[in-house]
């Protein structure tokens, strides 16, 4: 055999031995690289999936807040809204001189609020049906600011024995100083539009011995709600039931053994258990200034 051929065979043998040694030393690595190269070439191009909203997880009262969140959380105080800053978008369910022609359905509370009488003036109150005439007559006395409030709750059915007939009505307040009339309609099948959630007072100013209406809309129907008034660590509470439309009206005569004239903070809560504090319903507390009996600031 010629020397050149022998040299070539020797070189090929050495190369074969080196290649075999490399494969024996790193067999898994070599396979992985080969498979990866195949995927890069043969894998189909995927279309991007549409972006979906990420659900945020709400912490329940029993869940623990992470330590980092506890350290960074800032203490918050409840927002208190003044009775003079009630949003005008909330419907006023009270009959007044400039708020007439309201329609009331089954189970709703009709409240008519008169203003401008003399303090302590005797006033005749009449409920008049447009076709059947006077259905109710009573007498009342205006408070120290000349306010007068008449209230009637409609039954849940027009078939109830004492149910006023449907139709057009007038509340008439007749005193020595003036006569006021408030027109409204009773329609037992009435279904009002859903109202925003919120509360308010009417009127904004009241005396300690006088009349005022606290009302809320957008609540759960047929639920017991508590109106809690607080002042200087003392508290007073009134409970009422919301009507079928999620509205609750508290006709108030401001008098109490625990509270005095001054700035009151009023909150609305749902009554779950009579032995426990009412549950927060997500409506900020309201502050209202209650005047002394004569109408002066304390």
PDB file of C-alpha atoms in Angstrom:
ATOM      1  CA  UNK A   1       0.000   0.000   0.000  1.00  0.00           C
ATOM      2  CA  UNK A   2       1.265   3.439  -0.868  1.00  0.00           C
ATOM      3  CA  UNK A   3       2.370   5.770   2.004  1.00  0.00           C
ATOM      4  CA  UNK A   4      -0.147   8.525   1.052  1.00  0.00           C
ATOM      5  CA  UNK A   5      -3.097   6.126   1.227  1.00  0.00           C
ATOM      6  CA  UNK A   6      -1.910   4.753   4.553  1.00  0.00           C
ATOM      7  CA  UNK A   7      -1.649   8.276   5.948  1.00  0.00           C
ATOM      8  CA  UNK A   8      -5.176   9.133   4.785  1.00  0.00           C
ATOM      9  CA  UNK A   9      -6.633   6.014   6.380  1.00  0.00           C
ATOM     10  CA  UNK A  10      -4.835   6.829   9.592  1.00  0.00           C
ATOM     11  CA  UNK A  11      -6.306  10.338   9.626  1.00  0.00           C
ATOM     12  CA  UNK A  12      -9.841   9.011   8.995  1.00  0.00           C
ATOM     13  CA  UNK A  13      -9.495   6.439  11.781  1.00  0.00           C
ATOM     14  CA  UNK A  14      -8.365   9.098  14.259  1.00  0.00           C
ATOM     15  CA  UNK A  15     -11.270  11.382  13.285  1.00  0.00           C
ATOM     16  CA  UNK A  16     -13.749   8.507  13.697  1.00  0.00           C
ATOM     17  CA  UNK A  17     -12.370   7.712  17.142  1.00  0.00           C
ATOM     18  CA  UNK A  18     -12.581  11.377  18.216  1.00  0.00           C
ATOM     19  CA  UNK A  19     -16.184  11.697  16.988  1.00  0.00           C
ATOM     20  CA  UNK A  20     -17.169   8.526  18.828  1.00  0.00           C
ATOM     21  CA  UNK A  21     -15.535   9.778  22.023  1.00  0.00           C
ATOM     22  CA  UNK A  22     -17.438  13.092  21.850  1.00  0.00           C
ATOM     23  CA  UNK A  23     -20.810  11.371  21.407  1.00  0.00           C
ATOM     24  CA  UNK A  24     -20.114   9.032  24.325  1.00  0.00           C
ATOM     25  CA  UNK A  25     -19.178  11.924  26.572  1.00  0.00           C
ATOM     26  CA  UNK A  26     -22.359  14.161  25.896  1.00  0.00           C
ATOM     27  CA  UNK A  27     -25.109  12.026  24.339  1.00  0.00           C
ATOM     28  CA  UNK A  28     -28.037  13.867  26.012  1.00  0.00           C
ATOM     29  CA  UNK A  29     -26.794  17.319  25.081  1.00  0.00           C
ATOM     30  CA  UNK A  30     -26.348  16.379  21.478  1.00  0.00           C
ATOM     31  CA  UNK A  31     -29.852  14.918  21.299  1.00  0.00           C
ATOM     32  CA  UNK A  32     -31.405  17.992  22.876  1.00  0.00           C
ATOM     33  CA  UNK A  33     -29.826  20.336  20.431  1.00  0.00           C
ATOM     34  CA  UNK A  34     -30.967  18.194  17.519  1.00  0.00           C
ATOM     35  CA  UNK A  35     -34.572  18.030  18.769  1.00  0.00           C
ATOM     36  CA  UNK A  36     -34.659  21.750  19.520  1.00  0.00           C
ATOM     37  CA  UNK A  37     -33.499  22.572  16.032  1.00  0.00           C
ATOM     38  CA  UNK A  38     -36.262  20.406  14.632  1.00  0.00           C
ATOM     39  CA  UNK A  39     -38.927  22.251  16.678  1.00  0.00           C
ATOM     40  CA  UNK A  40     -37.741  25.626  15.572  1.00  0.00           C
ATOM     41  CA  UNK A  41     -38.112  24.596  11.971  1.00  0.00           C
ATOM     42  CA  UNK A  42     -41.306  22.527  12.016  1.00  0.00           C
ATOM     43  CA  UNK A  43     -43.480  24.076  14.795  1.00  0.00           C
ATOM     44  CA  UNK A  44     -46.428  26.060  13.341  1.00  0.00           C
ATOM     45  CA  UNK A  45     -46.705  29.760  14.141  1.00  0.00           C
ATOM     46  CA  UNK A  46     -49.433  30.300  16.822  1.00  0.00           C
ATOM     47  CA  UNK A  47     -51.872  33.197  16.688  1.00  0.00           C
ATOM     48  CA  UNK A  48     -51.940  35.381  19.787  1.00  0.00           C
ATOM     49  CA  UNK A  49     -54.928  34.632  21.991  1.00  0.00           C
ATOM     50  CA  UNK A  50     -57.223  37.572  22.878  1.00  0.00           C
ATOM     51  CA  UNK A  51     -56.407  39.414  26.105  1.00  0.00           C
ATOM     52  CA  UNK A  52     -58.782  38.480  28.933  1.00  0.00           C
ATOM     53  CA  UNK A  53     -59.463  40.570  32.041  1.00  0.00           C
ATOM     54  CA  UNK A  54     -57.712  39.408  35.164  1.00  0.00           C
ATOM     55  CA  UNK A  55     -60.080  38.677  38.030  1.00  0.00           C
ATOM     56  CA  UNK A  56     -59.109  40.542  41.172  1.00  0.00           C
ATOM     57  CA  UNK A  57     -59.420  38.611  44.411  1.00  0.00           C
ATOM     58  CA  UNK A  58     -61.373  40.273  47.194  1.00  0.00           C
ATOM     59  CA  UNK A  59     -60.207  39.621  50.726  1.00  0.00           C
ATOM     60  CA  UNK A  60     -62.916  38.283  52.985  1.00  0.00           C
ATOM     61  CA  UNK A  61     -63.035  39.426  56.632  1.00  0.00           C
ATOM     62  CA  UNK A  62     -61.492  36.099  57.690  1.00  0.00           C
ATOM     63  CA  UNK A  63     -58.535  36.262  55.277  1.00  0.00           C
ATOM     64  CA  UNK A  64     -55.239  37.608  56.553  1.00  0.00           C
ATOM     65  CA  UNK A  65     -53.596  40.535  54.803  1.00  0.00           C
ATOM     66  CA  UNK A  66     -49.931  39.936  53.901  1.00  0.00           C
ATOM     67  CA  UNK A  67     -47.458  41.660  56.197  1.00  0.00           C
ATOM     68  CA  UNK A  68     -46.198  43.902  53.406  1.00  0.00           C
ATOM     69  CA  UNK A  69     -49.758  45.097  52.724  1.00  0.00           C
ATOM     70  CA  UNK A  70     -50.328  45.758  56.422  1.00  0.00           C
ATOM     71  CA  UNK A  71     -47.211  47.889  56.598  1.00  0.00           C
ATOM     72  CA  UNK A  72     -48.100  49.993  53.568  1.00  0.00           C
ATOM     73  CA  UNK A  73     -51.853  50.350  54.193  1.00  0.00           C
ATOM     74  CA  UNK A  74     -52.913  53.782  55.426  1.00  0.00           C
ATOM     75  CA  UNK A  75     -55.742  54.182  57.959  1.00  0.00           C
ATOM     76  CA  UNK A  76     -58.944  55.601  56.478  1.00  0.00           C
ATOM     77  CA  UNK A  77     -61.830  57.458  58.114  1.00  0.00           C
ATOM     78  CA  UNK A  78     -65.437  57.243  56.875  1.00  0.00           C
ATOM     79  CA  UNK A  79     -66.500  60.076  54.634  1.00  0.00           C
ATOM     80  CA  UNK A  80     -69.216  62.186  56.245  1.00  0.00           C
ATOM     81  CA  UNK A  81     -71.502  64.092  53.871  1.00  0.00           C
ATOM     82  CA  UNK A  82     -73.289  67.237  54.984  1.00  0.00           C
ATOM     83  CA  UNK A  83     -77.075  67.256  54.653  1.00  0.00           C
ATOM     84  CA  UNK A  84     -76.649  70.339  52.469  1.00  0.00           C
ATOM     85  CA  UNK A  85     -74.575  68.386  49.925  1.00  0.00           C
ATOM     86  CA  UNK A  86     -77.084  65.683  48.941  1.00  0.00           C
ATOM     87  CA  UNK A  87     -76.810  64.865  45.198  1.00  0.00           C
ATOM     88  CA  UNK A  88     -79.707  66.384  43.272  1.00  0.00           C
ATOM     89  CA  UNK A  89     -79.927  63.240  41.133  1.00  0.00           C
ATOM     90  CA  UNK A  90     -81.564  61.317  43.998  1.00  0.00           C
ATOM     91  CA  UNK A  91     -85.369  61.472  43.680  1.00  0.00           C
ATOM     92  CA  UNK A  92     -87.066  63.254  46.582  1.00  0.00           C
ATOM     93  CA  UNK A  93     -89.966  61.036  47.747  1.00  0.00           C
ATOM     94  CA  UNK A  94     -91.469  63.792  49.935  1.00  0.00           C
ATOM     95  CA  UNK A  95     -94.383  65.993  48.863  1.00  0.00           C
ATOM     96  CA  UNK A  96     -93.446  69.662  49.230  1.00  0.00           C
ATOM     97  CA  UNK A  97     -94.525  72.991  47.781  1.00  0.00           C
ATOM     98  CA  UNK A  98     -92.120  72.606  44.833  1.00  0.00           C
ATOM     99  CA  UNK A  99     -92.217  68.795  44.629  1.00  0.00           C
ATOM    100  CA  UNK A 100     -95.722  67.661  43.664  1.00  0.00           C
ATOM    101  CA  UNK A 101     -97.497  65.243  41.359  1.00  0.00           C
ATOM    102  CA  UNK A 102     -95.643  62.171  42.672  1.00  0.00           C
ATOM    103  CA  UNK A 103     -97.030  58.659  42.144  1.00  0.00           C
ATOM    104  CA  UNK A 104     -97.045  56.177  45.027  1.00  0.00           C
ATOM    105  CA  UNK A 105     -97.392  52.409  44.740  1.00  0.00           C
ATOM    106  CA  UNK A 106     -98.386  49.580  47.068  1.00  0.00           C
ATOM    107  CA  UNK A 107     -96.627  49.665  50.440  1.00  0.00           C
ATOM    108  CA  UNK A 108     -95.017  53.071  49.948  1.00  0.00           C
ATOM    109  CA  UNK A 109     -95.056  55.822  52.531  1.00  0.00           C
ATOM    110  CA  UNK A 110     -96.650  59.137  51.567  1.00  0.00           C
ATOM    111  CA  UNK A 111     -95.127  62.094  53.392  1.00  0.00           C
ATOM    112  CA  UNK A 112     -96.378  65.669  52.865  1.00  0.00           C
ATOM    113  CA  UNK A 113     -94.254  68.446  54.355  1.00  0.00           C
ATOM    114  CA  UNK A 114     -95.717  71.925  54.900  1.00  0.00           C
ATOM    115  CA  UNK A 115     -93.683  75.061  55.606  1.00  0.00           C
ATOM    116  CA  UNK A 116     -94.454  78.687  56.451  1.00  0.00           C
ATOM    117  CA  UNK A 117     -96.942  78.281  59.308  1.00  0.00           C
ATOM    118  CA  UNK A 118     -96.705  80.220  62.547  1.00  0.00           C
ATOM    119  CA  UNK A 119     -94.834  78.429  65.334  1.00  0.00           C
ATOM    120  CA  UNK A 120     -97.325  76.291  67.247  1.00  0.00           C
ATOM    121  CA  UNK A 121    -100.162  77.097  64.834  1.00  0.00           C
ATOM    122  CA  UNK A 122    -103.110  74.675  64.806  1.00  0.00           C
ATOM    123  CA  UNK A 123    -103.585  73.199  61.345  1.00  0.00           C
ATOM    124  CA  UNK A 124    -106.404  71.049  59.899  1.00  0.00           C
ATOM    125  CA  UNK A 125    -105.099  68.224  57.697  1.00  0.00           C
ATOM    126  CA  UNK A 126    -107.402  66.680  55.078  1.00  0.00           C
ATOM    127  CA  UNK A 127    -106.790  63.814  52.645  1.00  0.00           C
ATOM    128  CA  UNK A 128    -109.028  64.363  49.621  1.00  0.00           C
ATOM    129  CA  UNK A 129    -109.771  61.920  46.768  1.00  0.00           C
ATOM    130  CA  UNK A 130    -110.564  63.576  43.433  1.00  0.00           C
ATOM    131  CA  UNK A 131    -113.844  61.632  43.028  1.00  0.00           C
ATOM    132  CA  UNK A 132    -114.815  60.428  46.510  1.00  0.00           C
ATOM    133  CA  UNK A 133    -114.036  63.614  48.408  1.00  0.00           C
ATOM    134  CA  UNK A 134    -112.552  63.876  51.916  1.00  0.00           C
ATOM    135  CA  UNK A 135    -111.305  60.513  53.233  1.00  0.00           C
ATOM    136  CA  UNK A 136    -109.445  61.760  56.303  1.00  0.00           C
ATOM    137  CA  UNK A 137    -109.616  64.763  58.617  1.00  0.00           C
ATOM    138  CA  UNK A 138    -107.325  65.434  61.553  1.00  0.00           C
ATOM    139  CA  UNK A 139    -105.677  68.321  63.370  1.00  0.00           C
ATOM    140  CA  UNK A 140    -101.986  68.944  64.019  1.00  0.00           C
ATOM    141  CA  UNK A 141     -99.691  71.628  65.339  1.00  0.00           C
ATOM    142  CA  UNK A 142     -96.817  73.306  63.527  1.00  0.00           C
ATOM    143  CA  UNK A 143     -93.396  73.112  65.188  1.00  0.00           C
ATOM    144  CA  UNK A 144     -91.210  76.023  66.306  1.00  0.00           C
ATOM    145  CA  UNK A 145     -90.006  76.619  62.718  1.00  0.00           C
ATOM    146  CA  UNK A 146     -93.544  76.560  61.277  1.00  0.00           C
ATOM    147  CA  UNK A 147     -93.189  73.068  59.792  1.00  0.00           C
ATOM    148  CA  UNK A 148     -95.892  70.420  59.620  1.00  0.00           C
ATOM    149  CA  UNK A 149     -95.653  66.781  58.487  1.00  0.00           C
ATOM    150  CA  UNK A 150     -98.464  64.398  57.487  1.00  0.00           C
ATOM    151  CA  UNK A 151     -97.643  60.728  56.831  1.00  0.00           C
ATOM    152  CA  UNK A 152     -99.656  57.766  55.502  1.00  0.00           C
ATOM    153  CA  UNK A 153     -98.379  54.326  54.451  1.00  0.00           C
ATOM    154  CA  UNK A 154    -100.275  52.575  51.677  1.00  0.00           C
ATOM    155  CA  UNK A 155    -101.172  48.887  52.195  1.00  0.00           C
ATOM    156  CA  UNK A 156     -99.418  46.270  50.063  1.00  0.00           C
ATOM    157  CA  UNK A 157    -102.669  45.443  48.260  1.00  0.00           C
ATOM    158  CA  UNK A 158    -105.594  47.471  46.943  1.00  0.00           C
ATOM    159  CA  UNK A 159    -107.865  44.704  48.292  1.00  0.00           C
ATOM    160  CA  UNK A 160    -107.019  45.442  51.919  1.00  0.00           C
ATOM    161  CA  UNK A 161    -110.018  46.550  53.937  1.00  0.00           C
ATOM    162  CA  UNK A 162    -108.631  50.007  54.747  1.00  0.00           C
ATOM    163  CA  UNK A 163    -106.886  50.575  51.404  1.00  0.00           C
ATOM    164  CA  UNK A 164    -107.504  54.061  49.973  1.00  0.00           C
ATOM    165  CA  UNK A 165    -108.908  53.813  46.443  1.00  0.00           C
ATOM    166  CA  UNK A 166    -106.520  54.486  43.557  1.00  0.00           C
ATOM    167  CA  UNK A 167    -106.682  57.807  41.777  1.00  0.00           C
ATOM    168  CA  UNK A 168    -105.747  61.462  42.159  1.00  0.00           C
ATOM    169  CA  UNK A 169    -105.364  62.887  45.661  1.00  0.00           C
ATOM    170  CA  UNK A 170    -104.735  66.149  47.482  1.00  0.00           C
ATOM    171  CA  UNK A 171    -103.296  66.687  50.951  1.00  0.00           C
ATOM    172  CA  UNK A 172    -104.694  69.998  52.254  1.00  0.00           C
ATOM    173  CA  UNK A 173    -103.180  71.843  55.236  1.00  0.00           C
ATOM    174  CA  UNK A 174    -105.436  74.661  56.486  1.00  0.00           C
ATOM    175  CA  UNK A 175    -104.252  77.047  59.184  1.00  0.00           C
ATOM    176  CA  UNK A 176    -105.039  80.612  60.226  1.00  0.00           C
ATOM    177  CA  UNK A 177    -101.987  81.918  58.388  1.00  0.00           C
ATOM    178  CA  UNK A 178    -102.211  79.962  55.112  1.00  0.00           C
ATOM    179  CA  UNK A 179    -103.569  76.951  53.215  1.00  0.00           C
ATOM    180  CA  UNK A 180    -101.264  74.507  51.442  1.00  0.00           C
ATOM    181  CA  UNK A 181    -102.196  71.764  48.959  1.00  0.00           C
ATOM    182  CA  UNK A 182    -100.085  68.845  47.707  1.00  0.00           C
ATOM    183  CA  UNK A 183    -101.256  66.812  44.713  1.00  0.00           C
ATOM    184  CA  UNK A 184    -100.252  63.174  44.172  1.00  0.00           C
ATOM    185  CA  UNK A 185    -101.493  59.916  42.689  1.00  0.00           C
ATOM    186  CA  UNK A 186    -102.066  56.448  44.165  1.00  0.00           C
ATOM    187  CA  UNK A 187    -101.539  53.573  41.720  1.00  0.00           C
ATOM    188  CA  UNK A 188    -101.143  50.166  43.338  1.00  0.00           C
ATOM    189  CA  UNK A 189     -99.545  48.634  40.233  1.00  0.00           C
ATOM    190  CA  UNK A 190     -96.976  51.438  39.984  1.00  0.00           C
ATOM    191  CA  UNK A 191     -93.419  50.273  39.176  1.00  0.00           C
ATOM    192  CA  UNK A 192     -90.914  53.134  39.483  1.00  0.00           C
ATOM    193  CA  UNK A 193     -87.570  53.167  37.736  1.00  0.00           C
ATOM    194  CA  UNK A 194     -84.647  51.838  39.817  1.00  0.00           C
ATOM    195  CA  UNK A 195     -83.139  54.678  41.822  1.00  0.00           C
ATOM    196  CA  UNK A 196     -79.517  55.377  42.689  1.00  0.00           C
ATOM    197  CA  UNK A 197     -78.311  54.332  46.120  1.00  0.00           C
ATOM    198  CA  UNK A 198     -78.209  57.211  48.550  1.00  0.00           C
ATOM    199  CA  UNK A 199     -79.881  59.064  51.427  1.00  0.00           C
ATOM    200  CA  UNK A 200     -80.997  62.571  52.244  1.00  0.00           C
ATOM    201  CA  UNK A 201     -82.871  64.878  54.607  1.00  0.00           C
ATOM    202  CA  UNK A 202     -85.871  67.108  54.017  1.00  0.00           C
ATOM    203  CA  UNK A 203     -85.729  69.917  54.892  1.00  0.00           C
ATOM    204  CA  UNK A 204     -82.054  70.623  55.481  1.00  0.00           C
ATOM    205  CA  UNK A 205     -82.785  72.713  58.581  1.00  0.00           C
ATOM    206  CA  UNK A 206     -84.765  71.410  61.542  1.00  0.00           C
ATOM    207  CA  UNK A 207     -85.354  72.339  65.172  1.00  0.00           C
ATOM    208  CA  UNK A 208     -84.897  69.903  68.037  1.00  0.00           C
ATOM    209  CA  UNK A 209     -88.627  69.766  68.759  1.00  0.00           C
ATOM    210  CA  UNK A 210     -89.589  69.828  65.092  1.00  0.00           C
ATOM    211  CA  UNK A 211     -90.305  67.750  62.007  1.00  0.00           C
ATOM    212  CA  UNK A 212     -87.849  66.340  59.501  1.00  0.00           C
ATOM    213  CA  UNK A 213     -87.808  63.433  57.006  1.00  0.00           C
ATOM    214  CA  UNK A 214     -84.833  61.146  56.440  1.00  0.00           C
ATOM    215  CA  UNK A 215     -85.085  58.978  53.302  1.00  0.00           C
ATOM    216  CA  UNK A 216     -82.992  56.511  51.324  1.00  0.00           C
ATOM    217  CA  UNK A 217     -83.308  54.920  47.885  1.00  0.00           C
ATOM    218  CA  UNK A 218     -81.634  52.044  46.030  1.00  0.00           C
ATOM    219  CA  UNK A 219     -81.833  49.618  48.963  1.00  0.00           C
ATOM    220  CA  UNK A 220     -82.978  46.024  49.242  1.00  0.00           C
ATOM    221  CA  UNK A 221     -86.794  45.770  49.392  1.00  0.00           C
ATOM    222  CA  UNK A 222     -88.561  44.472  52.481  1.00  0.00           C
ATOM    223  CA  UNK A 223     -85.549  44.831  54.786  1.00  0.00           C
ATOM    224  CA  UNK A 224     -85.355  46.311  58.283  1.00  0.00           C
ATOM    225  CA  UNK A 225     -83.075  49.353  58.397  1.00  0.00           C
ATOM    226  CA  UNK A 226     -81.907  51.317  61.412  1.00  0.00           C
ATOM    227  CA  UNK A 227     -81.335  55.055  61.420  1.00  0.00           C
ATOM    228  CA  UNK A 228     -78.736  55.809  64.106  1.00  0.00           C
ATOM    229  CA  UNK A 229     -78.099  59.377  65.271  1.00  0.00           C
ATOM    230  CA  UNK A 230     -74.890  60.071  67.192  1.00  0.00           C
ATOM    231  CA  UNK A 231     -73.694  63.092  69.113  1.00  0.00           C
ATOM    232  CA  UNK A 232     -70.870  63.368  71.652  1.00  0.00           C
ATOM    233  CA  UNK A 233     -70.737  59.639  72.298  1.00  0.00           C
ATOM    234  CA  UNK A 234     -74.520  59.302  72.738  1.00  0.00           C
ATOM    235  CA  UNK A 235     -76.752  57.488  70.259  1.00  0.00           C
ATOM    236  CA  UNK A 236     -80.430  57.227  69.372  1.00  0.00           C
ATOM    237  CA  UNK A 237     -81.979  54.767  66.897  1.00  0.00           C
ATOM    238  CA  UNK A 238     -85.148  54.379  64.806  1.00  0.00           C
ATOM    239  CA  UNK A 239     -86.038  51.251  62.780  1.00  0.00           C
ATOM    240  CA  UNK A 240     -88.195  51.065  59.657  1.00  0.00           C
ATOM    241  CA  UNK A 241     -88.778  48.621  56.778  1.00  0.00           C
ATOM    242  CA  UNK A 242     -87.975  49.429  53.145  1.00  0.00           C
ATOM    243  CA  UNK A 243     -90.836  49.204  50.661  1.00  0.00           C
ATOM    244  CA  UNK A 244     -91.096  46.940  47.613  1.00  0.00           C
ATOM    245  CA  UNK A 245     -89.063  49.439  45.563  1.00  0.00           C
ATOM    246  CA  UNK A 246     -86.037  49.601  47.872  1.00  0.00           C
ATOM    247  CA  UNK A 247     -86.998  52.919  49.433  1.00  0.00           C
ATOM    248  CA  UNK A 248     -87.243  53.708  53.123  1.00  0.00           C
ATOM    249  CA  UNK A 249     -88.667  56.873  54.687  1.00  0.00           C
ATOM    250  CA  UNK A 250     -88.180  57.888  58.329  1.00  0.00           C
ATOM    251  CA  UNK A 251     -90.670  60.588  59.436  1.00  0.00           C
ATOM    252  CA  UNK A 252     -88.951  62.223  62.414  1.00  0.00           C
ATOM    253  CA  UNK A 253     -90.012  64.427  65.269  1.00  0.00           C
ATOM    254  CA  UNK A 254     -86.660  65.489  66.657  1.00  0.00           C
ATOM    255  CA  UNK A 255     -86.870  64.784  70.366  1.00  0.00           C
ATOM    256  CA  UNK A 256     -84.811  62.509  72.580  1.00  0.00           C
ATOM    257  CA  UNK A 257     -83.598  62.015  76.122  1.00  0.00           C
ATOM    258  CA  UNK A 258     -80.047  61.275  74.970  1.00  0.00           C
ATOM    259  CA  UNK A 259     -79.319  63.779  72.200  1.00  0.00           C
ATOM    260  CA  UNK A 260     -79.346  67.551  72.280  1.00  0.00           C
ATOM    261  CA  UNK A 261     -79.396  70.347  69.688  1.00  0.00           C
ATOM    262  CA  UNK A 262     -76.169  70.578  67.721  1.00  0.00           C
ATOM    263  CA  UNK A 263     -74.323  68.695  64.989  1.00  0.00           C
ATOM    264  CA  UNK A 264     -75.545  65.114  64.576  1.00  0.00           C
ATOM    265  CA  UNK A 265     -73.960  62.326  62.560  1.00  0.00           C
ATOM    266  CA  UNK A 266     -76.526  59.964  61.074  1.00  0.00           C
ATOM    267  CA  UNK A 267     -75.855  56.507  59.628  1.00  0.00           C
ATOM    268  CA  UNK A 268     -78.054  53.895  57.966  1.00  0.00           C
ATOM    269  CA  UNK A 269     -77.541  50.209  58.704  1.00  0.00           C
ATOM    270  CA  UNK A 270     -79.303  46.939  57.967  1.00  0.00           C
ATOM    271  CA  UNK A 271     -80.769  45.161  60.983  1.00  0.00           C
ATOM    272  CA  UNK A 272     -79.698  41.498  60.929  1.00  0.00           C
ATOM    273  CA  UNK A 273     -79.896  40.741  64.642  1.00  0.00           C
ATOM    274  CA  UNK A 274     -81.603  42.923  67.226  1.00  0.00           C
ATOM    275  CA  UNK A 275     -78.786  42.132  69.675  1.00  0.00           C
ATOM    276  CA  UNK A 276     -76.038  43.353  67.328  1.00  0.00           C
ATOM    277  CA  UNK A 277     -75.044  46.620  65.707  1.00  0.00           C
ATOM    278  CA  UNK A 278     -76.687  47.298  62.304  1.00  0.00           C
ATOM    279  CA  UNK A 279     -74.600  46.215  59.313  1.00  0.00           C
ATOM    280  CA  UNK A 280     -73.047  48.885  57.100  1.00  0.00           C
ATOM    281  CA  UNK A 281     -74.860  49.262  53.757  1.00  0.00           C
ATOM    282  CA  UNK A 282     -72.170  51.281  51.981  1.00  0.00           C
ATOM    283  CA  UNK A 283     -73.772  54.729  52.273  1.00  0.00           C
ATOM    284  CA  UNK A 284     -71.537  57.414  53.831  1.00  0.00           C
ATOM    285  CA  UNK A 285     -72.749  58.952  57.105  1.00  0.00           C
ATOM    286  CA  UNK A 286     -74.577  62.276  56.936  1.00  0.00           C
ATOM    287  CA  UNK A 287     -74.094  65.240  59.228  1.00  0.00           C
ATOM    288  CA  UNK A 288     -76.996  67.546  60.013  1.00  0.00           C
ATOM    289  CA  UNK A 289     -77.291  70.603  62.239  1.00  0.00           C
ATOM    290  CA  UNK A 290     -80.284  70.411  64.598  1.00  0.00           C
ATOM    291  CA  UNK A 291     -81.271  73.792  66.007  1.00  0.00           C
ATOM    292  CA  UNK A 292     -82.480  74.610  69.503  1.00  0.00           C
ATOM    293  CA  UNK A 293     -86.276  74.508  70.033  1.00  0.00           C
ATOM    294  CA  UNK A 294     -86.617  78.204  69.237  1.00  0.00           C
ATOM    295  CA  UNK A 295     -84.771  77.782  65.953  1.00  0.00           C
ATOM    296  CA  UNK A 296     -81.429  79.182  67.104  1.00  0.00           C
ATOM    297  CA  UNK A 297     -78.032  77.506  66.965  1.00  0.00           C
ATOM    298  CA  UNK A 298     -77.042  75.984  70.332  1.00  0.00           C
TER     299      UNK A 298
END
